[in-house]
Amino acid sequence: TRVLGIEGTAWAASAAVYDSGRDGVDSVFIETDAYEPDSGGIHPREAAEHMHDAIPRVVERALEHARETFDGPIDEPPVDAVAFSRGPGLGPCLRIVATAARALSQALDVSLVGVNHMVAHLEIGRHTSGFDSPVCLNASGANAHLLAYRNGRYRVLGETMDTGVGNAIDKFTRHVGWSHPGGPKVEAAAEDGGYVDLPYVVKGMDFSFSGIMSAAKQRYDNGVPVEDVCYSLQENVFAMLTEVSERALSLTGSDELVLGGGVGRNARLRDMLAVMCDQRGASFHAPDARFLGDNAGMIAVLGAKMYGAGDTLALADSRVDPNFRPDQVPVSWRDGEPE
Ligand code: ATP
């Protein structure tokens, strides 16, 4: 199976080609053009303008790759389906991506597949780990939640009660005057920091970042060295995510954890999760960096699974959904797999 995936929920205009390969060796080609705000955070209108410019470019490059690597008959399309992110994300960006995907599937005369971006963050970890039924911690910009499969859907076991984890960190770095994205800068600064007290907010399976972020800004304004604030921010925020991940493993009885989302690039978060899993005899997997932040590779991979299950979209049903939740997706592609 060969699927062209298109992603553009927020900042990454990205297109990819997934090829399931002949001898069980698959490949993913990804072309991404990132929107980088000059100042401040992601501005929805500027992000949509970026999509408008960049999506045709990255799609053309992915198509070129698909044509170059296609060894089928010359009159056949070089992919079997076109998959796109339907949501969650910024409405104006999603609509540009969906328009491109519809046009391409019509032009190539192939199936259209609508992918939930958060389920794709999870499934790419399941795909690259080979784990059967893992719990997934999605730690991305606009989201933070724990998912596990039960009765045909990915259930949200716990989630942030306010902002996503990456956005929370980025708000602090904007306050400090650092450019977007802030996560990698906090990680670098934390190397030279020590601990100062910050709030730690876990309520059952849910958690909250807004109190910690306000306190972090206050500490910084009161003259606490920024390295110490960054260090403490990482320790508290990632310990919260680790605590809830452990509770999710315990609750589900699963012994597999996968990490998804751009904040998953953080080595301290990965370390904490690995230590926790190790101590309870569970396996931990974080996909390669190229699959962690937003990327069309994960859309193409899940698109191929959905296409294989016949889970395709009619044009008339292909509207985007900026608030698309993972538990709204009937999981068609795991039929016959154990729960
Ligand atoms: P979503 O996937 O929820 O729609 P998004 O598109 O903003 O959100 P991603 O691309 O998954 O999210 O992740 C981007 C976020 O990852 C940014 O907030 C960025 O600061 C954060 N990030 C990237 N690298 C690191 C790092 N090394 N440490 C911490 N955070 C990081």
Tab-separated table of C-alpha atoms and ligand atoms in Angstrom:
chain	number	residue	atom	x	y	z
A	1	THR	CA	0.000	0.000	0.000
A	2	ARG	CA	1.183	3.505	-0.791
A	3	VAL	CA	-0.496	6.517	0.746
A	4	LEU	CA	0.168	10.228	0.375
A	5	GLY	CA	-0.478	12.070	3.658
A	6	ILE	CA	-1.018	15.799	4.175
A	7	GLU	CA	-0.719	17.556	7.543
A	8	GLY	CA	-1.431	21.173	8.405
A	9	THR	CA	-3.246	21.529	11.719
A	10	ALA	CA	-1.161	24.446	13.003
A	11	TRP	CA	2.441	25.239	12.065
A	12	ALA	CA	3.741	22.329	9.970
A	13	ALA	CA	2.815	22.282	6.278
A	14	SER	CA	3.826	18.730	5.591
A	15	ALA	CA	3.307	16.011	2.986
A	16	ALA	CA	4.534	12.425	3.099
A	17	VAL	CA	4.484	9.159	1.222
A	18	TYR	CA	4.154	5.931	3.168
A	19	ASP	CA	5.045	2.728	1.371
A	20	SER	CA	4.260	-0.473	3.261
A	21	GLY	CA	6.993	-2.201	1.221
A	22	ARG	CA	7.251	-5.676	-0.182
A	23	ASP	CA	9.273	-7.672	2.378
A	24	GLY	CA	7.895	-6.112	5.521
A	25	VAL	CA	10.342	-3.213	5.211
A	26	ASP	CA	8.326	-0.035	4.984
A	27	SER	CA	9.453	3.510	4.275
A	28	VAL	CA	8.222	7.009	4.985
A	29	PHE	CA	9.270	10.050	2.972
A	30	ILE	CA	8.405	13.374	4.650
A	31	GLU	CA	8.656	16.934	3.331
A	32	THR	CA	7.858	19.670	5.872
A	33	ASP	CA	7.810	23.447	5.626
A	34	ALA	CA	7.412	24.992	9.081
A	35	TYR	CA	5.772	28.322	9.880
A	36	GLU	CA	8.018	30.318	12.173
A	37	PRO	CA	6.409	33.407	13.689
A	38	ASP	CA	8.678	36.504	13.718
A	39	SER	CA	7.514	37.277	17.239
A	40	GLY	CA	4.949	35.937	19.698
A	41	GLY	CA	3.171	32.611	19.231
A	42	ILE	CA	1.283	31.052	16.330
A	43	HIS	CA	-1.078	33.569	14.739
A	44	PRO	CA	-4.002	31.683	13.111
A	45	ARG	CA	-4.220	33.988	10.073
A	46	GLU	CA	-0.470	33.931	9.447
A	47	ALA	CA	-0.446	30.152	9.918
A	48	ALA	CA	-3.218	29.817	7.295
A	49	GLU	CA	-1.294	32.088	4.891
A	50	HIS	CA	1.711	29.859	5.389
A	51	MET	CA	-0.389	26.755	4.615
A	52	HIS	CA	-1.701	28.439	1.497
A	53	ASP	CA	1.850	29.027	0.231
A	54	ALA	CA	3.568	25.911	1.478
A	55	ILE	CA	1.059	23.064	1.053
A	56	PRO	CA	1.265	23.054	-2.785
A	57	ARG	CA	5.085	22.995	-2.544
A	58	VAL	CA	5.362	20.099	-0.075
A	59	VAL	CA	2.622	18.121	-1.846
A	60	GLU	CA	4.405	18.559	-5.188
A	61	ARG	CA	7.656	17.321	-3.651
A	62	ALA	CA	5.933	14.272	-2.092
A	63	LEU	CA	4.169	13.504	-5.376
A	64	GLU	CA	7.480	13.731	-7.212
A	65	HIS	CA	8.917	11.225	-4.752
A	66	ALA	CA	5.887	8.965	-5.200
A	67	ARG	CA	6.297	9.042	-8.982
A	68	GLU	CA	10.066	8.440	-8.838
A	69	THR	CA	9.690	5.398	-6.579
A	70	PHE	CA	6.610	3.898	-8.273
A	71	ASP	CA	7.333	0.783	-10.277
A	72	GLY	CA	3.744	0.038	-11.366
A	73	PRO	CA	2.140	0.613	-14.776
A	74	ILE	CA	2.655	4.104	-16.182
A	75	ASP	CA	-1.082	4.803	-16.463
A	76	GLU	CA	-1.758	4.008	-12.777
A	77	PRO	CA	-1.635	6.596	-9.941
A	78	PRO	CA	1.568	6.400	-7.864
A	79	VAL	CA	-0.410	6.111	-4.576
A	80	ASP	CA	-3.534	4.192	-3.532
A	81	ALA	CA	-5.043	6.917	-1.373
A	82	VAL	CA	-4.673	10.483	-0.111
A	83	ALA	CA	-4.961	10.946	3.681
A	84	PHE	CA	-5.274	14.293	5.466
A	85	SER	CA	-5.595	15.688	9.011
A	86	ARG	CA	-9.274	16.511	9.633
A	87	GLY	CA	-8.586	17.955	13.086
A	88	PRO	CA	-8.116	18.949	15.807
A	89	GLY	CA	-6.401	22.159	14.764
A	90	LEU	CA	-6.865	25.695	13.497
A	91	GLY	CA	-9.950	25.860	11.232
A	92	PRO	CA	-8.441	28.055	8.480
A	93	CYS	CA	-5.375	25.772	8.225
A	94	LEU	CA	-7.438	22.579	8.235
A	95	ARG	CA	-9.649	23.852	5.413
A	96	ILE	CA	-6.650	24.508	3.152
A	97	VAL	CA	-5.281	21.011	3.796
A	98	ALA	CA	-8.674	19.383	3.194
A	99	THR	CA	-9.144	21.288	-0.061
A	100	ALA	CA	-5.741	20.116	-1.301
A	101	ALA	CA	-6.482	16.515	-0.287
A	102	ARG	CA	-9.889	16.485	-1.990
A	103	ALA	CA	-8.482	17.971	-5.201
A	104	LEU	CA	-5.604	15.503	-5.249
A	105	SER	CA	-7.748	12.439	-4.614
A	106	GLN	CA	-10.058	13.575	-7.446
A	107	ALA	CA	-7.207	14.303	-9.828
A	108	LEU	CA	-5.486	10.969	-9.142
A	109	ASP	CA	-8.811	9.145	-8.898
A	110	VAL	CA	-7.877	7.476	-5.589
A	111	SER	CA	-9.592	7.160	-2.190
A	112	LEU	CA	-9.722	9.970	0.369
A	113	VAL	CA	-8.997	9.169	4.032
A	114	GLY	CA	-9.710	11.574	6.935
A	115	VAL	CA	-7.321	11.154	9.871
A	116	ASN	CA	-7.629	12.360	13.462
A	117	HIS	CA	-4.330	14.139	14.167
A	118	MET	CA	-4.151	13.034	17.843
A	119	VAL	CA	-4.867	9.394	17.017
A	120	ALA	CA	-2.086	9.677	14.413
A	121	HIS	CA	0.342	10.898	17.150
A	122	LEU	CA	-0.556	7.701	19.029
A	123	GLU	CA	-0.628	5.242	16.122
A	124	ILE	CA	2.803	6.234	14.831
A	125	GLY	CA	4.212	5.121	18.206
A	126	ARG	CA	2.272	1.872	18.049
A	127	HIS	CA	3.517	1.377	14.493
A	128	THR	CA	7.208	2.057	15.162
A	129	SER	CA	7.269	0.167	18.491
A	130	GLY	CA	5.370	-2.901	17.321
A	131	PHE	CA	3.576	-2.782	20.703
A	132	ASP	CA	0.210	-4.443	20.782
A	133	SER	CA	-2.029	-2.286	22.932
A	134	PRO	CA	-0.035	0.487	24.585
A	135	VAL	CA	-1.165	3.374	26.711
A	136	CYS	CA	-0.176	6.583	24.919
A	137	LEU	CA	0.940	9.873	26.414
A	138	ASN	CA	0.369	12.608	23.839
A	139	ALA	CA	2.464	15.592	24.857
A	140	SER	CA	2.104	18.086	22.037
A	141	GLY	CA	1.714	21.838	21.649
A	142	ALA	CA	-2.027	22.241	21.908
A	143	ASN	CA	-2.820	18.972	23.710
A	144	ALA	CA	-1.812	16.760	26.600
A	145	HIS	CA	-3.665	13.558	27.309
A	146	LEU	CA	-3.484	9.832	27.975
A	147	LEU	CA	-5.209	7.439	25.637
A	148	ALA	CA	-5.902	3.721	25.782
A	149	TYR	CA	-7.871	1.451	23.499
A	150	ARG	CA	-11.082	-0.051	24.831
A	151	ASN	CA	-14.151	-1.371	23.007
A	152	GLY	CA	-13.382	-0.004	19.574
A	153	ARG	CA	-12.146	3.466	20.523
A	154	TYR	CA	-9.190	5.284	21.996
A	155	ARG	CA	-10.533	6.483	25.335
A	156	VAL	CA	-9.223	9.632	26.991
A	157	LEU	CA	-8.125	8.456	30.450
A	158	GLY	CA	-6.811	11.798	31.574
A	159	GLU	CA	-6.074	15.193	30.099
A	160	THR	CA	-5.103	18.771	30.736
A	161	MET	CA	-7.800	20.906	32.274
A	162	ASP	CA	-6.451	24.043	30.589
A	163	THR	CA	-3.712	24.510	27.955
A	164	GLY	CA	-1.667	21.908	26.093
A	165	VAL	CA	1.768	21.200	27.568
A	166	GLY	CA	3.843	22.706	24.718
A	167	ASN	CA	1.682	25.834	24.586
A	168	ALA	CA	2.084	26.254	28.349
A	169	ILE	CA	5.879	26.117	28.058
A	170	ASP	CA	5.789	28.451	25.036
A	171	LYS	CA	3.753	30.996	27.033
A	172	PHE	CA	6.458	31.115	29.674
A	173	THR	CA	9.208	31.578	27.071
A	174	ARG	CA	7.243	34.377	25.372
A	175	HIS	CA	7.110	36.102	28.764
A	176	VAL	CA	10.893	35.767	29.026
A	177	GLY	CA	11.268	37.147	25.482
A	178	TRP	CA	12.469	33.980	23.747
A	179	SER	CA	11.325	33.155	20.219
A	180	HIS	CA	8.860	30.378	19.342
A	181	PRO	CA	9.048	27.422	19.905
A	182	GLY	CA	10.137	27.685	23.519
A	183	GLY	CA	10.374	23.996	24.469
A	184	PRO	CA	13.910	23.369	23.168
A	185	LYS	CA	15.148	26.612	24.784
A	186	VAL	CA	13.733	25.597	28.174
A	187	GLU	CA	15.397	22.206	27.798
A	188	ALA	CA	18.787	23.814	27.082
A	189	ALA	CA	18.501	26.391	29.901
A	190	ALA	CA	17.402	23.721	32.411
A	191	GLU	CA	20.813	22.049	32.107
A	192	ASP	CA	22.333	24.797	34.242
A	193	GLY	CA	19.455	25.146	36.698
A	194	GLY	CA	18.500	24.046	40.201
A	195	TYR	CA	15.134	23.482	41.840
A	196	VAL	CA	12.844	26.246	43.102
A	197	ASP	CA	9.374	25.506	44.393
A	198	LEU	CA	6.513	25.596	41.842
A	199	PRO	CA	2.938	24.265	42.019
A	200	TYR	CA	2.288	20.637	41.074
A	201	VAL	CA	-1.294	19.983	39.987
A	202	VAL	CA	-2.644	16.489	39.368
A	203	LYS	CA	-6.298	15.741	40.086
A	204	GLY	CA	-7.029	12.064	39.647
A	205	MET	CA	-6.173	11.399	36.028
A	206	ASP	CA	-6.285	15.043	34.975
A	207	PHE	CA	-3.740	17.787	35.362
A	208	SER	CA	-3.396	21.537	34.939
A	209	PHE	CA	-0.597	23.827	33.803
A	210	SER	CA	-1.935	27.365	34.192
A	211	GLY	CA	-1.038	27.767	37.892
A	212	ILE	CA	2.514	26.520	37.323
A	213	MET	CA	3.006	28.858	34.391
A	214	SER	CA	1.784	31.912	36.325
A	215	ALA	CA	4.067	30.977	39.233
A	216	ALA	CA	7.002	30.439	36.852
A	217	LYS	CA	6.487	33.908	35.324
A	218	GLN	CA	6.289	35.403	38.831
A	219	ARG	CA	9.493	33.703	39.976
A	220	TYR	CA	11.256	35.023	36.883
A	221	ASP	CA	9.880	38.557	37.455
A	222	ASN	CA	11.081	38.343	41.078
A	223	GLY	CA	14.640	37.703	39.924
A	224	VAL	CA	14.957	33.920	40.194
A	225	PRO	CA	17.549	32.895	37.543
A	226	VAL	CA	15.796	31.763	34.373
A	227	GLU	CA	17.807	28.508	34.358
A	228	ASP	CA	16.348	27.595	37.772
A	229	VAL	CA	12.806	28.386	36.628
A	230	CYS	CA	13.284	26.297	33.451
A	231	TYR	CA	14.720	23.392	35.432
A	232	SER	CA	11.864	23.439	37.944
A	233	LEU	CA	9.257	23.857	35.236
A	234	GLN	CA	10.516	20.726	33.507
A	235	GLU	CA	10.754	18.759	36.754
A	236	ASN	CA	7.184	19.540	37.832
A	237	VAL	CA	5.423	19.423	34.480
A	238	PHE	CA	7.099	16.196	33.375
A	239	ALA	CA	6.706	14.551	36.803
A	240	MET	CA	2.973	15.294	36.568
A	241	LEU	CA	2.800	13.658	33.136
A	242	THR	CA	4.818	10.702	34.401
A	243	GLU	CA	2.613	10.249	37.479
A	244	VAL	CA	-0.543	10.173	35.394
A	245	SER	CA	1.052	7.848	32.813
A	246	GLU	CA	1.912	5.439	35.611
A	247	ARG	CA	-1.628	5.596	36.935
A	248	ALA	CA	-2.937	4.889	33.419
A	249	LEU	CA	-0.692	1.815	33.117
A	250	SER	CA	-1.865	0.597	36.487
A	251	LEU	CA	-5.534	1.216	35.684
A	252	THR	CA	-5.470	-0.528	32.301
A	253	GLY	CA	-3.082	-3.318	33.305
A	254	SER	CA	-1.035	-2.494	30.191
A	255	ASP	CA	2.733	-2.920	30.303
A	256	GLU	CA	3.463	-0.773	27.252
A	257	LEU	CA	3.739	3.000	27.021
A	258	VAL	CA	4.314	5.076	23.889
A	259	LEU	CA	5.026	8.787	23.752
A	260	GLY	CA	3.685	11.129	21.060
A	261	GLY	CA	3.773	14.853	20.242
A	262	GLY	CA	6.459	17.521	19.889
A	263	VAL	CA	7.218	17.810	23.635
A	264	GLY	CA	8.209	14.132	23.378
A	265	ARG	CA	11.478	15.427	21.894
A	266	ASN	CA	12.486	16.471	25.398
A	267	ALA	CA	15.162	14.150	26.809
A	268	ARG	CA	14.208	14.816	30.448
A	269	LEU	CA	10.584	13.795	29.814
A	270	ARG	CA	11.712	10.649	28.018
A	271	ASP	CA	14.113	9.805	30.867
A	272	MET	CA	11.422	10.150	33.537
A	273	LEU	CA	9.001	7.963	31.580
A	274	ALA	CA	11.701	5.360	30.874
A	275	VAL	CA	12.671	5.144	34.566
A	276	MET	CA	9.028	4.828	35.639
A	277	CYS	CA	8.374	2.074	33.074
A	278	ASP	CA	11.567	0.282	34.002
A	279	GLN	CA	10.639	0.283	37.698
A	280	ARG	CA	7.291	-1.377	36.997
A	281	GLY	CA	8.570	-3.797	34.350
A	282	ALA	CA	6.800	-2.035	31.477
A	283	SER	CA	8.207	-1.277	28.019
A	284	PHE	CA	8.587	2.308	26.861
A	285	HIS	CA	8.890	3.621	23.321
A	286	ALA	CA	9.380	7.092	21.898
A	287	PRO	CA	9.326	7.327	18.079
A	288	ASP	CA	12.160	9.051	16.159
A	289	ALA	CA	12.150	12.836	16.428
A	290	ARG	CA	10.819	13.229	12.873
A	291	PHE	CA	7.621	11.445	13.930
A	292	LEU	CA	7.117	13.367	17.197
A	293	GLY	CA	6.301	16.951	16.216
A	294	ASP	CA	3.546	17.496	13.671
A	295	ASN	CA	4.432	15.633	10.482
A	296	ALA	CA	2.584	14.119	7.550
A	297	GLY	CA	4.397	10.784	7.992
A	298	MET	CA	2.088	9.837	10.857
A	299	ILE	CA	-0.941	10.892	8.775
A	300	ALA	CA	0.187	8.703	5.856
A	301	VAL	CA	0.892	5.702	8.132
A	302	LEU	CA	-2.498	5.835	9.873
A	303	GLY	CA	-4.091	6.680	6.506
A	304	ALA	CA	-2.718	3.405	5.119
A	305	LYS	CA	-4.156	1.424	8.044
A	306	MET	CA	-7.547	3.079	7.579
A	307	TYR	CA	-7.440	2.586	3.807
A	308	GLY	CA	-6.637	-1.098	4.398
A	309	ALA	CA	-9.754	-1.345	6.578
A	310	GLY	CA	-11.912	0.331	3.907
A	311	ASP	CA	-12.290	3.366	6.174
A	312	THR	CA	-12.391	6.013	3.424
A	313	LEU	CA	-14.395	9.229	3.054
A	314	ALA	CA	-16.934	10.340	0.492
A	315	LEU	CA	-16.267	13.919	-0.639
A	316	ALA	CA	-19.591	15.033	0.822
A	317	ASP	CA	-18.553	13.774	4.276
A	318	SER	CA	-15.058	15.221	4.269
A	319	ARG	CA	-15.658	18.369	6.354
A	320	VAL	CA	-12.888	19.298	8.800
A	321	ASP	CA	-13.435	19.390	12.577
A	322	PRO	CA	-11.259	21.848	14.569
A	323	ASN	CA	-12.366	20.144	17.831
A	324	PHE	CA	-12.080	16.538	16.623
A	325	ARG	CA	-11.509	14.418	19.760
A	326	PRO	CA	-9.703	11.085	19.610
A	327	ASP	CA	-12.620	9.252	21.240
A	328	GLN	CA	-14.917	10.330	18.375
A	329	VAL	CA	-13.055	7.985	16.020
A	330	PRO	CA	-14.382	4.442	15.563
A	331	VAL	CA	-11.155	2.449	15.325
A	332	SER	CA	-11.749	0.463	12.146
A	333	TRP	CA	-8.193	-0.754	11.579
A	334	ARG	CA	-7.758	-2.839	14.733
A	335	ASP	CA	-10.584	-5.304	14.004
A	336	GLY	CA	-9.644	-8.719	15.204
A	337	GLU	CA	-6.820	-7.381	17.377
A	338	PRO	CA	-7.037	-8.139	21.109
A	339	GLU	CA	-8.507	-5.407	23.333
B	1	ATP	P1	-0.983	19.485	18.348
B	1	ATP	O1	-0.207	18.308	17.866
B	1	ATP	O2	-1.585	19.316	19.691
B	1	ATP	O3	-1.938	20.018	17.317
B	1	ATP	P2	1.262	21.329	17.887
B	1	ATP	O4	1.041	21.264	16.454
B	1	ATP	O5	1.539	22.681	18.438
B	1	ATP	O6	0.033	20.690	18.652
B	1	ATP	P3	3.620	19.559	18.096
B	1	ATP	O7	4.176	19.821	16.753
B	1	ATP	O8	3.326	18.150	18.455
B	1	ATP	O9	2.369	20.395	18.472
B	1	ATP	O10	4.631	20.141	19.184
B	1	ATP	C1	5.073	21.481	19.219
B	1	ATP	C2	5.434	21.810	20.646
B	1	ATP	O11	6.533	20.989	21.063
B	1	ATP	C3	5.837	23.247	20.862
B	1	ATP	O12	5.051	23.766	21.903
B	1	ATP	C4	7.316	23.157	21.284
B	1	ATP	O13	7.705	24.122	22.233
B	1	ATP	C5	7.373	21.764	21.882
B	1	ATP	N1	8.730	21.192	21.876
B	1	ATP	C6	9.508	20.914	20.810
B	1	ATP	N2	10.719	20.445	21.202
B	1	ATP	C7	10.700	20.420	22.569
B	1	ATP	C8	11.632	20.047	23.584
B	1	ATP	N3	12.857	19.615	23.287
B	1	ATP	N4	11.246	20.162	24.882
B	1	ATP	C9	10.004	20.600	25.204
B	1	ATP	N5	9.095	20.971	24.296
B	1	ATP	C10	9.423	20.887	22.993
